[in-house]
mmCIF file of C-alpha atoms in Angstrom:
data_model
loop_
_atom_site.group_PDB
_atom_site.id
_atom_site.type_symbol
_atom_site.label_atom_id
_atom_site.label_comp_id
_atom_site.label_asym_id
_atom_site.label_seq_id
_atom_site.Cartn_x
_atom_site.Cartn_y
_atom_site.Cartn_z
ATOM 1 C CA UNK A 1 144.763 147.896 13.300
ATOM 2 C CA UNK A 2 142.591 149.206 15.663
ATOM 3 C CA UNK A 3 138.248 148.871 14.866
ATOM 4 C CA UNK A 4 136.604 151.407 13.384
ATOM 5 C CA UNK A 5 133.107 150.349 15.488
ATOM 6 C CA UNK A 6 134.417 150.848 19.418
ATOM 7 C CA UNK A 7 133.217 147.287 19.854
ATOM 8 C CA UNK A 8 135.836 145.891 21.571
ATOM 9 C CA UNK A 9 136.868 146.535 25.458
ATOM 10 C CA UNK A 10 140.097 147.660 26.155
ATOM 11 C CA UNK A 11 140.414 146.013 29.466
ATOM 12 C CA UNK A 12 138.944 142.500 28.281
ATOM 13 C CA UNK A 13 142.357 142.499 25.500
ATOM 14 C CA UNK A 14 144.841 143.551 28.232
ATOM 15 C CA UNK A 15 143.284 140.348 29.815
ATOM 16 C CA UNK A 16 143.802 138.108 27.077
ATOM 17 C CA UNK A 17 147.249 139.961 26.029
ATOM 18 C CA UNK A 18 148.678 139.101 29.790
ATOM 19 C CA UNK A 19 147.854 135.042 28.709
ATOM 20 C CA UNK A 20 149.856 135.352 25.499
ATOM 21 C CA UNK A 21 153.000 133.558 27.110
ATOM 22 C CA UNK A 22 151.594 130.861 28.185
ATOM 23 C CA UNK A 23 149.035 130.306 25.843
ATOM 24 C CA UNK A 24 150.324 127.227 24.452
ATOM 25 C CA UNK A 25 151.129 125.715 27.278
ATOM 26 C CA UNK A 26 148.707 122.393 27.873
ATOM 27 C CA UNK A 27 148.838 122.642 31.453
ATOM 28 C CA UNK A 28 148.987 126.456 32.017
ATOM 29 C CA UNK A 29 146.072 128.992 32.520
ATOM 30 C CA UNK A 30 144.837 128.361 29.057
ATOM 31 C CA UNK A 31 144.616 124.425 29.681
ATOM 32 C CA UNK A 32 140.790 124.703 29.564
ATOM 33 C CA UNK A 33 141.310 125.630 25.841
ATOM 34 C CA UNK A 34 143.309 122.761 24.866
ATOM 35 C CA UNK A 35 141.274 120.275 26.286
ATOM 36 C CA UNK A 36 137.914 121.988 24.758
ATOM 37 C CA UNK A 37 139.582 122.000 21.338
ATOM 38 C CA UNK A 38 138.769 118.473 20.323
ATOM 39 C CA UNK A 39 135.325 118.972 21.332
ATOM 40 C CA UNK A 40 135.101 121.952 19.280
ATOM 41 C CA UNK A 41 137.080 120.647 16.138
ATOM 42 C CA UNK A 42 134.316 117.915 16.221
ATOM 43 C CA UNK A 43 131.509 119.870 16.359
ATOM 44 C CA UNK A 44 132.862 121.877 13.437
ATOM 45 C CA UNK A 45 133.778 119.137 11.384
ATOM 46 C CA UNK A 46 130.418 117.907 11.379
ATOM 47 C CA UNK A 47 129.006 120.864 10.357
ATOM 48 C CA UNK A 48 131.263 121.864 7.786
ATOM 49 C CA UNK A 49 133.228 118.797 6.401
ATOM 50 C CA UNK A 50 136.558 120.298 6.861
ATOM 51 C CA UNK A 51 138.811 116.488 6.313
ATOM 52 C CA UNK A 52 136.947 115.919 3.897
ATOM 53 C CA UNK A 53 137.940 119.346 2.154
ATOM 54 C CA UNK A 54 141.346 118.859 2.802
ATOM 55 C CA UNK A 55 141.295 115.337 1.414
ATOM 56 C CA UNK A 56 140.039 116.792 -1.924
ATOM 57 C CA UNK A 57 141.334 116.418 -4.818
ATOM 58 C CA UNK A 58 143.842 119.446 -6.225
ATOM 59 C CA UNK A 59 141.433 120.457 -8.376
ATOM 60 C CA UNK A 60 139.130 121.140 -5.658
ATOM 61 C CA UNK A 61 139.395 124.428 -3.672
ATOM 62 C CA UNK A 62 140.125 124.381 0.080
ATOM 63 C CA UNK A 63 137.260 125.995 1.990
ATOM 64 C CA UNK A 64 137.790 129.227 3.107
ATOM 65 C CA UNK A 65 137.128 129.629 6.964
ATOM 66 C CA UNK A 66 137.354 132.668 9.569
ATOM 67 C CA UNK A 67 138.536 132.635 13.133
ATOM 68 C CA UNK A 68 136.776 135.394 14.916
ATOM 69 C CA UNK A 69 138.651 136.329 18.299
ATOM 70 C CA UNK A 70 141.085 133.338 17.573
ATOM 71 C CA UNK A 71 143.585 134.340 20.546
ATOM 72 C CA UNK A 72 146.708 132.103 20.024
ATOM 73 C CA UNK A 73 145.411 130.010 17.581
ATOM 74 C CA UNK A 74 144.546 127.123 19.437
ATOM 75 C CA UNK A 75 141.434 126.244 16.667
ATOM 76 C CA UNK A 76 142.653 127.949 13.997
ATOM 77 C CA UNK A 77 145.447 125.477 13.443
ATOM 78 C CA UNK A 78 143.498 122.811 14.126
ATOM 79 C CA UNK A 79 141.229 123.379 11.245
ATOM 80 C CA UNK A 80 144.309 124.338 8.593
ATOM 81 C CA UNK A 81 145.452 120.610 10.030
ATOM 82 C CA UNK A 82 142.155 119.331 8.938
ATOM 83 C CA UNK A 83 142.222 121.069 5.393
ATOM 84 C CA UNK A 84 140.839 124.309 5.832
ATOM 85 C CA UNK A 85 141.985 127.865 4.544
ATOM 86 C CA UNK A 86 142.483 129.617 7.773
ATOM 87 C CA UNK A 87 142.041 133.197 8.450
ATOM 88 C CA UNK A 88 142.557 134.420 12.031
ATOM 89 C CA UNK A 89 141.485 137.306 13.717
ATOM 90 C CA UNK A 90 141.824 139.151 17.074
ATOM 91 C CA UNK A 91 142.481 142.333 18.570
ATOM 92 C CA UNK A 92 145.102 141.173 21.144
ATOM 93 C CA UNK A 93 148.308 142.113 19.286
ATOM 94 C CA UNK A 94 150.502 139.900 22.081
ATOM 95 C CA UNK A 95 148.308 137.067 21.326
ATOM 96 C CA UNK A 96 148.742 137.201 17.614
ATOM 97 C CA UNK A 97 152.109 137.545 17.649
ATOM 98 C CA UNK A 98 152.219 134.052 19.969
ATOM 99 C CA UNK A 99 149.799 132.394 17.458
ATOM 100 C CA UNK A 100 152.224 133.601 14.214
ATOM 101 C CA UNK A 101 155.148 131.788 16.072
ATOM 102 C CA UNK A 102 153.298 128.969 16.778
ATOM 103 C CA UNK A 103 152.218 128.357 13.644
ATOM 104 C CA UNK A 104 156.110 129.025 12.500
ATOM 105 C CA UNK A 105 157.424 125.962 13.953
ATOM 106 C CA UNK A 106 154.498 124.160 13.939
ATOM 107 C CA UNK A 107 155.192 124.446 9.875
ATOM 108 C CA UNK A 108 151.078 124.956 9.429
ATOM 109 C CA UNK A 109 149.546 127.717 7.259
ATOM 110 C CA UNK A 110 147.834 129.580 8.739
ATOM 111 C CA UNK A 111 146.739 133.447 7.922
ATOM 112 C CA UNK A 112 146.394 135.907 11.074
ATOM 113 C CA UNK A 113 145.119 139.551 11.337
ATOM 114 C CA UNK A 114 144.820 142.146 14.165
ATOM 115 C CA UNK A 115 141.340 143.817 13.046
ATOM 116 C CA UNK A 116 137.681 143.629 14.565
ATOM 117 C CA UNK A 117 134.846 141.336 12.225
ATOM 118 C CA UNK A 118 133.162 144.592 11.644
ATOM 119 C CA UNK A 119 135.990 146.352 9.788
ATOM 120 C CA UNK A 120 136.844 143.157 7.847
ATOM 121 C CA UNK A 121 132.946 143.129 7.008
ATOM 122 C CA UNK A 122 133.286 145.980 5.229
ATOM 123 C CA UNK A 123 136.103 145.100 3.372
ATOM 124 C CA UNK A 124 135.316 141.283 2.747
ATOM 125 C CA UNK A 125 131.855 140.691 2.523
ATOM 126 C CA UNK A 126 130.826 137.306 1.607
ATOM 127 C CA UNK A 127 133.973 135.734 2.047
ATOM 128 C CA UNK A 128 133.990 132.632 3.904
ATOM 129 C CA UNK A 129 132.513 129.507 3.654
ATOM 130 C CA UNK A 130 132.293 129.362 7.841
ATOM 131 C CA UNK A 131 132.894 131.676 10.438
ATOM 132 C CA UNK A 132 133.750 130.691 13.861
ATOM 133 C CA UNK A 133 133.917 132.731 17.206
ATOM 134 C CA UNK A 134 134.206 130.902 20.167
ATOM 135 C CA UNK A 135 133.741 132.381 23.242
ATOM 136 C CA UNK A 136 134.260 135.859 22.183
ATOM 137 C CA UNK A 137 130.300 137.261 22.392
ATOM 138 C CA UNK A 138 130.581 137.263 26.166
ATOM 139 C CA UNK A 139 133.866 139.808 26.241
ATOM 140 C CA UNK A 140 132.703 142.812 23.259
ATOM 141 C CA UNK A 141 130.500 145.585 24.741
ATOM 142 C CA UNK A 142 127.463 144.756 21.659
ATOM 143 C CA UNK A 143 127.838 140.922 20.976
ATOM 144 C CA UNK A 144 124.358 141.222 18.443
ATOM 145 C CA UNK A 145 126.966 144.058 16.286
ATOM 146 C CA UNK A 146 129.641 140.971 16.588
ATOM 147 C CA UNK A 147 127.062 138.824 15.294
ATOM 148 C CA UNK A 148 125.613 141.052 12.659
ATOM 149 C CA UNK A 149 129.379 140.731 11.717
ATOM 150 C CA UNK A 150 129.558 137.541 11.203
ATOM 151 C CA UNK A 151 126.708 136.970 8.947
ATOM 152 C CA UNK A 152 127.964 139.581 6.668
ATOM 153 C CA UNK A 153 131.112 137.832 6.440
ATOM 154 C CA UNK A 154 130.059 134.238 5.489
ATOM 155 C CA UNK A 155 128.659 133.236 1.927
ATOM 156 C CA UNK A 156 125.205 132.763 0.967
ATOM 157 C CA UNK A 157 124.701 129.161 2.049
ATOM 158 C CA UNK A 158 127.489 129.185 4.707
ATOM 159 C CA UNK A 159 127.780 128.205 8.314
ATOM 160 C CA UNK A 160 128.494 130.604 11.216
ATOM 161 C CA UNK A 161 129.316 128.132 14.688
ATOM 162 C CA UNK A 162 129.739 130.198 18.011
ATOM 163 C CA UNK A 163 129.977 129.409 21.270
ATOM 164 C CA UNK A 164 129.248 130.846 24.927
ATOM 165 C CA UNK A 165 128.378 130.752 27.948
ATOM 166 C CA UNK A 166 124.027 131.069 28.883
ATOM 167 C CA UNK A 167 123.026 133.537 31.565
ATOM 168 C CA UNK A 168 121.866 131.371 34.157
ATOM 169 C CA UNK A 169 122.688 130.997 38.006
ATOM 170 C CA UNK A 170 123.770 127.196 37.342
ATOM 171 C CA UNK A 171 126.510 129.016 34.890
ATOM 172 C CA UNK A 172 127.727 131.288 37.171
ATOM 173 C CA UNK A 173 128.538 128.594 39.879
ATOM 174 C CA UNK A 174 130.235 126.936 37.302
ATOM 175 C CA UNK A 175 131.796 129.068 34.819
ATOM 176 C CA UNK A 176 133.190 131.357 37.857
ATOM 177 C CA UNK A 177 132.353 129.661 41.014
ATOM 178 C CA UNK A 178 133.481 126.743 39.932
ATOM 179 C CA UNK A 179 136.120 127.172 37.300
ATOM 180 C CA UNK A 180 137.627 130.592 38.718
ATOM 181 C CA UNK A 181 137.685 129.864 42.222
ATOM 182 C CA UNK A 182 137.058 126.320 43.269
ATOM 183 C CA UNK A 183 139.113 124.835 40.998
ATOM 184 C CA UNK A 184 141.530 127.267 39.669
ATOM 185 C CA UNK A 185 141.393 125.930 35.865
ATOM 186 C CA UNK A 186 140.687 129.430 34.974
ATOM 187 C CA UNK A 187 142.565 132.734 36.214
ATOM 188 C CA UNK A 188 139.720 135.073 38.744
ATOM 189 C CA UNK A 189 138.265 137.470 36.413
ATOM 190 C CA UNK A 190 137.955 135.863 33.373
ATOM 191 C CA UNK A 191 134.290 135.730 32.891
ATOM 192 C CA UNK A 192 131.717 138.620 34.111
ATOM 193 C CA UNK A 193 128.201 137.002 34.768
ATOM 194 C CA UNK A 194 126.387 139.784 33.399
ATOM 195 C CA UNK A 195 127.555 139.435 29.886
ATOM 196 C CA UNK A 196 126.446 136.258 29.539
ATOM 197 C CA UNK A 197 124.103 135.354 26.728
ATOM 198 C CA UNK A 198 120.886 133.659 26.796
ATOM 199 C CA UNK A 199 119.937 131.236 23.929
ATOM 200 C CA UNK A 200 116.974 132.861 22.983
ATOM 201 C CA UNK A 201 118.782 136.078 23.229
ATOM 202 C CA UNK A 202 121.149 135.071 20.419
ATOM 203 C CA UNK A 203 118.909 133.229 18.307
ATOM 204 C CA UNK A 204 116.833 137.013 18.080
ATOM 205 C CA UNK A 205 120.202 138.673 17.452
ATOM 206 C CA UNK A 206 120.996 135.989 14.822
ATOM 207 C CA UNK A 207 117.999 136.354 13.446
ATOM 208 C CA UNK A 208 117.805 140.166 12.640
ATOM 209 C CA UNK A 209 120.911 139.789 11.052
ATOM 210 C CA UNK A 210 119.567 137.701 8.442
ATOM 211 C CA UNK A 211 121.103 133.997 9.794
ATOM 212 C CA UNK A 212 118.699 130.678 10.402
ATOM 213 C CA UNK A 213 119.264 128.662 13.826
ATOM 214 C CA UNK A 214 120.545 125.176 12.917
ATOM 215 C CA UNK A 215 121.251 124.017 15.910
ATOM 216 C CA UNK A 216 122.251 124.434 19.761
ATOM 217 C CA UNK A 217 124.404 121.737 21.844
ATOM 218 C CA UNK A 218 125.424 121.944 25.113
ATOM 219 C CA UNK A 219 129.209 121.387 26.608
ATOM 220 C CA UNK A 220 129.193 119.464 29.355
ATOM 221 C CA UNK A 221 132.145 119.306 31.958
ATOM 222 C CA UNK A 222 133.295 116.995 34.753
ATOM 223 C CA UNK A 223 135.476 119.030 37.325
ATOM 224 C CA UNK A 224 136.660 115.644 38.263
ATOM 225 C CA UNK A 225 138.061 114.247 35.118
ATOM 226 C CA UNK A 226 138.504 117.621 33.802
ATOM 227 C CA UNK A 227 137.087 116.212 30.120
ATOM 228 C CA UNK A 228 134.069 117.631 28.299
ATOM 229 C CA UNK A 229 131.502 116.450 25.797
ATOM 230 C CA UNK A 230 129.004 117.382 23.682
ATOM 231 C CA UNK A 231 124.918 117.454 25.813
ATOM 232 C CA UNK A 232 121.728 118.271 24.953
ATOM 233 C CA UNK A 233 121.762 120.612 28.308
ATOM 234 C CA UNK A 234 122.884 124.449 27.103
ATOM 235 C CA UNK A 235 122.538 125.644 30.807
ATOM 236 C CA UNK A 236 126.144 126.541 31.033
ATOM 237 C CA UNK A 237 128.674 126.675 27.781
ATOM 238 C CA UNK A 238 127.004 125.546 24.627
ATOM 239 C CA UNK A 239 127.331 125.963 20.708
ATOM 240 C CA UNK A 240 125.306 127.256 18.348
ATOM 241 C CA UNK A 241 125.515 126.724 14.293
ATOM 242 C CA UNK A 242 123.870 129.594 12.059
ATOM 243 C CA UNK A 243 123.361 129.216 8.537
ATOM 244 C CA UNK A 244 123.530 132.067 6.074
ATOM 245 C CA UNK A 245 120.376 131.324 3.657
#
């Protein structure tokens, strides 16, 4: 399905389509993924209880959760592991097709869809219990129209966790410096400066679309040890959690 709103760059999907291959590979291009994932499993969890959902009794319905720009499926399955009812969507055909398979063998339920937040907005408003996009806002021409999204597509009383990257010169020798070209854990091009996203820029985006700032944690990364961990220091990648009121 192609969106409806024009919010989605061609050239940013051929980028991510080109990783489908080797998406689940721990030690290929998309290795930074699989070693964020714990972090960002945890940071969910917290916020939204998923094992303890999934350790509910059968009377009890899972919680319904959506995976905004979920690529292969890296988090997705993760939180159908930890109980959830997992929807996943992306625009990236290839990648879709690599995160159906996965999930396949992997014998985990998980749900997947090629369609942009804003046309499943309109069709399901008020659907999920939490919505998660995770480094997404930085690659979509108007991330505020992603985020508008978003808040449309949670309940009344849900959570909405993003992440991304903040639009600051220590980010940029990191994120691309750093990551693209120093170290080579991420393939040249991934990441254009400019479309980062300021804190306070989101929270005002967030904000006219009708969702509360809970919270905002940093992701901290060692280039030596290649491991990451939740900081009080947003100045590069952080996470933010949203709550519908």
């Amino acid at each position: 399905m192609h969106t409806t709103t024009g919010n989605a760059d061609p050239t940013e999907l051929a980028k991510f389509a080109a990783l489908a291959h080797s998406w689940w590979d721990p030690n290929g291009p998309s290795k930074p993924l699989h070693d964020l994932n714990p972090l960002r499993l945890e940071y969910v969890e917290r916020i939204a209880g998923l094992a303890s959902a999934g350790r509910a009794s059968a009377g009890r319905a899972k919680k319904q959760v959506l995976d905004v720009g979920c690529g292969g499926g890296i988090l997705s399955e993760s939180m159908a592991r930890a109980g959830a009812q997992v929807l996943g969507i992306d625009l990236a055909q290839a990648v879709l097709d690599v995160a159906d398979l996965h999930a396949l063998e992997a014998k985990i339920e998980v749900q997947y869809r090629a369609v942009a937040a804003e046309d499943l907005a309109l069709e399901r408003p008020a659907a999920f219990d939490l919505v998660t996009c995770m480094e997404m806002l930085e690659h979509v021409p108007d991330p505020a129209a992603t985020l508008a999204a978003l808040a449309t597509l949670v309940k009344p009383g849900g959570d909405v966790i993003v992440s991304t990257l903040n639009r600051k010169p220590r980010a940029f020798a990191v994120a691309i410096i750093g990551a693209e070209y120093l170290v080579r854990v991420l393939p040249r091009g991934t990441h254009d400066y400019l479309k980062f996203i300021r804190p306070s820029e989101l929270a005002r985006w967030g904000r006219g679309a009708g969702l509360e700032l809970e919270n905002l944690t940093g992701i901290a990364y060692n280039p030596l040890t290649r491991a990451f961990r939740l900081s009080p220091d947003t100045g590069v990648n952080y996470l933010a959690h949203f709550r519908r009121p």
